[in-house]
Amino acid sequence: MAQELREMIRHTETDLLFNHSTRVYFFGALTGKRRRLRFDHELLYVGAMFHDIGLTERYQASANRFEVDSANAARDFLRSHGIPERDVEAVWDAVSLHTTPGIPEHKQAEVALLTSGVEMDVMGLAYEQFTEAQRNAVLAAYPRGDSFKNDIIGAFYNGMKHRPNSTFGTVNDDVLAYRDPHFQRVDFCKLILESPWSG
């Protein structure tokens, strides 16, 4: 299953996203090992490999949050392999919640570790908790490149610019605001104040 998934993602995602997704798995797994958590490596791997597939060209017509498209793709893959529904649900949660700070760390290990891996690879959170040897080994196998920071923001933007309303209430609207000077954030307080309710 893992080999099939690797080949599928390798041919679906750019090198940027494929390498990022693989590093997310390794950083998540290393975090789990350091914290002595019990987790399913295969489920974490599936979540990591699928977590950004919703940013790819396949989903350019979707109005969903890209995380939902990614989670649905992971769910379909796991079901096609007869994986128990409780495990499918854990991966769905891990993928769908990976851009929602403050929630994943309170869920099962695979959910928390996927987000930890993303946070390490994208923002360097907990960077010092990994040894230099660990960081170097992961980067040697799956390089970031010299322009990863700008490239990943570009990949996020390209995967979401056609569905700006899907970014409301997430970290994703920061990406659109950064890349598009005409992007207008939805204001939650304005929605409340301008609702049809009288009081």
mmCIF file of C-alpha atoms in Angstrom:
data_model
loop_
_atom_site.group_PDB
_atom_site.id
_atom_site.type_symbol
_atom_site.label_atom_id
_atom_site.label_comp_id
_atom_site.label_asym_id
_atom_site.label_seq_id
_atom_site.Cartn_x
_atom_site.Cartn_y
_atom_site.Cartn_z
ATOM 1 C CA MET A 1 0.000 0.000 0.000
ATOM 2 C CA ALA A 2 2.750 2.432 0.939
ATOM 3 C CA GLN A 3 4.682 1.696 -2.243
ATOM 4 C CA GLU A 4 1.575 2.202 -4.386
ATOM 5 C CA LEU A 5 0.869 5.465 -2.590
ATOM 6 C CA ARG A 6 4.422 6.703 -3.026
ATOM 7 C CA GLU A 7 4.282 6.093 -6.772
ATOM 8 C CA MET A 8 0.862 7.720 -7.069
ATOM 9 C CA ILE A 9 1.907 10.870 -5.201
ATOM 10 C CA ARG A 10 5.238 10.964 -7.039
ATOM 11 C CA HIS A 11 3.357 11.190 -10.337
ATOM 12 C CA THR A 12 0.664 13.578 -9.067
ATOM 13 C CA GLU A 13 2.583 16.208 -7.109
ATOM 14 C CA THR A 14 5.478 18.430 -8.049
ATOM 15 C CA ASP A 15 8.922 17.662 -6.621
ATOM 16 C CA LEU A 16 8.324 20.515 -4.183
ATOM 17 C CA LEU A 17 5.148 18.985 -2.724
ATOM 18 C CA PHE A 18 6.358 15.383 -2.915
ATOM 19 C CA ASN A 19 9.560 16.156 -1.006
ATOM 20 C CA HIS A 20 7.659 18.332 1.471
ATOM 21 C CA SER A 21 5.090 15.593 2.102
ATOM 22 C CA THR A 22 7.798 13.001 2.662
ATOM 23 C CA ARG A 23 9.702 15.274 5.052
ATOM 24 C CA VAL A 24 6.441 15.857 6.931
ATOM 25 C CA TYR A 25 6.212 12.111 7.520
ATOM 26 C CA PHE A 26 9.789 11.847 8.782
ATOM 27 C CA PHE A 27 9.566 14.907 11.038
ATOM 28 C CA GLY A 28 6.223 13.675 12.393
ATOM 29 C CA ALA A 29 7.580 10.176 13.018
ATOM 30 C CA LEU A 30 10.728 11.516 14.682
ATOM 31 C CA THR A 31 8.537 13.681 16.902
ATOM 32 C CA GLY A 32 6.474 10.660 17.862
ATOM 33 C CA LYS A 33 9.619 8.683 18.672
ATOM 34 C CA ARG A 34 11.050 11.541 20.756
ATOM 35 C CA ARG A 35 7.765 11.877 22.674
ATOM 36 C CA ARG A 36 7.501 8.078 23.025
ATOM 37 C CA LEU A 37 4.048 8.060 21.462
ATOM 38 C CA ARG A 38 2.390 4.941 20.126
ATOM 39 C CA PHE A 39 1.276 5.581 16.560
ATOM 40 C CA ASP A 40 0.723 3.748 13.311
ATOM 41 C CA HIS A 41 3.567 4.626 10.926
ATOM 42 C CA GLU A 42 1.566 3.612 7.855
ATOM 43 C CA LEU A 43 -1.391 5.811 8.766
ATOM 44 C CA LEU A 44 0.931 8.741 9.457
ATOM 45 C CA TYR A 45 2.638 8.118 6.109
ATOM 46 C CA VAL A 46 -0.664 8.062 4.218
ATOM 47 C CA GLY A 47 -1.752 11.289 5.886
ATOM 48 C CA ALA A 48 1.552 12.988 5.179
ATOM 49 C CA MET A 49 1.612 11.954 1.534
ATOM 50 C CA PHE A 50 -1.980 13.058 0.907
ATOM 51 C CA HIS A 51 -2.065 16.212 3.034
ATOM 52 C CA ASP A 52 -1.406 18.658 0.162
ATOM 53 C CA ILE A 53 -2.800 16.758 -2.828
ATOM 54 C CA GLY A 54 -5.780 19.138 -2.817
ATOM 55 C CA LEU A 55 -3.392 21.872 -4.003
ATOM 56 C CA THR A 56 -2.660 20.045 -7.271
ATOM 57 C CA GLU A 57 -4.158 20.676 -10.706
ATOM 58 C CA ARG A 58 -6.601 17.805 -10.215
ATOM 59 C CA TYR A 59 -8.548 20.033 -7.796
ATOM 60 C CA GLN A 60 -8.451 23.333 -9.708
ATOM 61 C CA ALA A 61 -12.248 23.295 -10.121
ATOM 62 C CA SER A 62 -13.005 22.535 -6.470
ATOM 63 C CA ALA A 63 -14.576 25.074 -4.125
ATOM 64 C CA ASN A 64 -13.759 22.977 -1.032
ATOM 65 C CA ARG A 65 -10.995 23.785 1.374
ATOM 66 C CA PHE A 66 -7.947 22.095 -0.113
ATOM 67 C CA GLU A 67 -7.540 20.171 3.132
ATOM 68 C CA VAL A 68 -10.964 18.578 2.608
ATOM 69 C CA ASP A 69 -10.103 17.552 -0.951
ATOM 70 C CA SER A 70 -6.856 16.076 0.377
ATOM 71 C CA ALA A 71 -8.616 14.260 3.223
ATOM 72 C CA ASN A 72 -11.275 12.871 0.886
ATOM 73 C CA ALA A 73 -8.587 11.544 -1.469
ATOM 74 C CA ALA A 74 -6.823 9.859 1.460
ATOM 75 C CA ARG A 75 -10.116 8.371 2.647
ATOM 76 C CA ASP A 76 -10.906 6.946 -0.800
ATOM 77 C CA PHE A 77 -7.422 5.445 -1.080
ATOM 78 C CA LEU A 78 -7.594 3.805 2.343
ATOM 79 C CA ARG A 79 -11.088 2.429 1.753
ATOM 80 C CA SER A 80 -9.935 0.931 -1.550
ATOM 81 C CA HIS A 81 -7.394 -1.047 0.492
ATOM 82 C CA GLY A 82 -9.933 -2.263 3.051
ATOM 83 C CA ILE A 83 -8.509 -0.252 5.938
ATOM 84 C CA PRO A 84 -10.788 -0.194 9.032
ATOM 85 C CA GLU A 85 -13.068 2.834 9.188
ATOM 86 C CA ARG A 86 -11.675 4.062 12.532
ATOM 87 C CA ASP A 87 -8.221 4.300 10.901
ATOM 88 C CA VAL A 88 -9.690 5.997 7.821
ATOM 89 C CA GLU A 89 -11.318 8.555 10.114
ATOM 90 C CA ALA A 90 -8.038 9.197 11.939
ATOM 91 C CA VAL A 91 -6.257 9.946 8.662
ATOM 92 C CA TRP A 92 -9.161 12.102 7.453
ATOM 93 C CA ASP A 93 -8.935 14.146 10.660
ATOM 94 C CA ALA A 94 -5.143 14.396 10.427
ATOM 95 C CA VAL A 95 -5.244 15.741 6.882
ATOM 96 C CA SER A 96 -8.268 18.008 7.245
ATOM 97 C CA LEU A 97 -7.015 19.626 10.464
ATOM 98 C CA HIS A 98 -3.349 20.183 9.571
ATOM 99 C CA THR A 99 -3.841 23.932 8.978
ATOM 100 C CA THR A 100 -6.044 24.460 12.038
ATOM 101 C CA PRO A 101 -3.779 25.362 14.972
ATOM 102 C CA GLY A 102 -4.768 24.452 18.494
ATOM 103 C CA ILE A 103 -6.849 21.354 17.748
ATOM 104 C CA PRO A 104 -4.685 18.526 16.326
ATOM 105 C CA GLU A 105 -2.471 18.197 19.391
ATOM 106 C CA HIS A 106 -5.554 17.199 21.409
ATOM 107 C CA LYS A 107 -6.498 14.335 19.097
ATOM 108 C CA GLN A 108 -4.964 10.906 18.487
ATOM 109 C CA ALA A 109 -1.256 10.595 17.832
ATOM 110 C CA GLU A 110 -1.428 10.365 14.027
ATOM 111 C CA VAL A 111 -3.411 13.624 13.878
ATOM 112 C CA ALA A 112 -1.066 15.454 16.233
ATOM 113 C CA LEU A 113 2.076 14.130 14.551
ATOM 114 C CA LEU A 114 1.002 15.056 11.038
ATOM 115 C CA THR A 115 0.511 18.654 12.134
ATOM 116 C CA SER A 116 3.833 18.585 14.012
ATOM 117 C CA GLY A 117 5.575 17.407 10.859
ATOM 118 C CA VAL A 118 3.965 20.152 8.782
ATOM 119 C CA GLU A 119 4.833 22.811 11.346
ATOM 120 C CA MET A 120 8.448 21.674 11.471
ATOM 121 C CA ASP A 121 8.921 21.546 7.718
ATOM 122 C CA VAL A 122 7.074 24.757 6.837
ATOM 123 C CA MET A 123 7.700 27.021 9.835
ATOM 124 C CA GLY A 124 10.569 25.361 11.682
ATOM 125 C CA LEU A 125 8.520 24.896 14.854
ATOM 126 C CA ALA A 126 10.436 22.663 17.272
ATOM 127 C CA TYR A 127 13.503 22.957 14.998
ATOM 128 C CA GLU A 128 15.913 22.748 17.941
ATOM 129 C CA GLN A 129 14.232 19.587 19.236
ATOM 130 C CA PHE A 130 15.655 17.680 16.255
ATOM 131 C CA THR A 131 19.338 16.880 16.179
ATOM 132 C CA GLU A 132 21.429 18.309 13.390
ATOM 133 C CA ALA A 133 22.026 14.743 12.207
ATOM 134 C CA GLN A 134 18.277 14.105 12.012
ATOM 135 C CA ARG A 135 17.616 17.310 10.072
ATOM 136 C CA ASN A 136 20.515 16.655 7.710
ATOM 137 C CA ALA A 137 19.460 13.057 7.040
ATOM 138 C CA VAL A 138 15.907 14.068 6.132
ATOM 139 C CA LEU A 139 17.098 16.938 3.925
ATOM 140 C CA ALA A 140 19.718 14.788 2.201
ATOM 141 C CA ALA A 141 17.039 12.318 1.124
ATOM 142 C CA TYR A 142 14.295 14.883 0.392
ATOM 143 C CA PRO A 143 15.843 18.331 -0.185
ATOM 144 C CA ARG A 144 14.103 21.626 0.497
ATOM 145 C CA GLY A 145 16.037 23.558 -2.126
ATOM 146 C CA ASP A 146 17.265 27.126 -1.836
ATOM 147 C CA SER A 147 13.880 28.796 -2.324
ATOM 148 C CA PHE A 148 11.509 26.492 -0.430
ATOM 149 C CA LYS A 149 9.955 29.260 1.662
ATOM 150 C CA ASN A 150 8.797 31.280 -1.337
ATOM 151 C CA ASP A 151 8.065 28.190 -3.424
ATOM 152 C CA ILE A 152 5.756 26.639 -0.827
ATOM 153 C CA ILE A 153 3.870 29.913 -0.410
ATOM 154 C CA GLY A 154 3.499 29.937 -4.201
ATOM 155 C CA ALA A 155 2.194 26.373 -4.219
ATOM 156 C CA PHE A 156 -0.319 27.218 -1.495
ATOM 157 C CA TYR A 157 -1.427 30.314 -3.397
ATOM 158 C CA ASN A 158 -1.791 28.511 -6.729
ATOM 159 C CA GLY A 159 -3.841 25.791 -5.075
ATOM 160 C CA MET A 160 -6.212 28.226 -3.358
ATOM 161 C CA LYS A 161 -6.467 31.388 -5.474
ATOM 162 C CA HIS A 162 -9.470 30.040 -7.386
ATOM 163 C CA ARG A 163 -11.374 29.352 -4.130
ATOM 164 C CA PRO A 164 -10.673 32.336 -1.875
ATOM 165 C CA ASN A 165 -13.817 31.824 0.217
ATOM 166 C CA SER A 166 -12.474 28.454 1.356
ATOM 167 C CA THR A 167 -9.706 30.187 3.310
ATOM 168 C CA PHE A 168 -12.011 31.978 5.773
ATOM 169 C CA GLY A 169 -11.118 31.180 9.370
ATOM 170 C CA THR A 170 -7.837 29.433 8.544
ATOM 171 C CA VAL A 171 -4.159 30.298 8.207
ATOM 172 C CA ASN A 172 -4.706 30.034 4.457
ATOM 173 C CA ASP A 173 -6.130 33.522 4.119
ATOM 174 C CA ASP A 174 -2.678 34.800 5.144
ATOM 175 C CA VAL A 175 -1.307 33.205 1.963
ATOM 176 C CA LEU A 176 -3.859 34.908 -0.267
ATOM 177 C CA ALA A 177 -3.383 38.252 1.503
ATOM 178 C CA TYR A 178 0.408 37.948 1.080
ATOM 179 C CA ARG A 179 0.301 37.086 -2.628
ATOM 180 C CA ASP A 180 -2.761 39.042 -3.849
ATOM 181 C CA PRO A 181 -3.008 42.761 -3.008
ATOM 182 C CA HIS A 182 -6.701 42.708 -4.019
ATOM 183 C CA PHE A 183 -7.681 39.837 -1.728
ATOM 184 C CA GLN A 184 -10.362 40.828 0.777
ATOM 185 C CA ARG A 185 -10.489 38.789 3.961
ATOM 186 C CA VAL A 186 -13.893 37.819 5.285
ATOM 187 C CA ASP A 187 -14.396 39.597 8.605
ATOM 188 C CA PHE A 188 -16.163 37.397 11.151
ATOM 189 C CA CYS A 189 -17.274 40.341 13.302
ATOM 190 C CA LYS A 190 -18.679 42.086 10.228
ATOM 191 C CA LEU A 191 -20.652 38.957 9.380
ATOM 192 C CA ILE A 192 -22.168 39.000 12.866
ATOM 193 C CA LEU A 193 -22.930 42.726 12.858
ATOM 194 C CA GLU A 194 -24.444 42.683 9.368
ATOM 195 C CA SER A 195 -26.512 39.550 9.907
ATOM 196 C CA PRO A 196 -30.305 39.842 9.494
ATOM 197 C CA TRP A 197 -30.832 39.405 13.245
ATOM 198 C CA SER A 198 -32.220 42.456 15.030
ATOM 199 C CA GLY A 199 -30.235 42.294 18.225
#
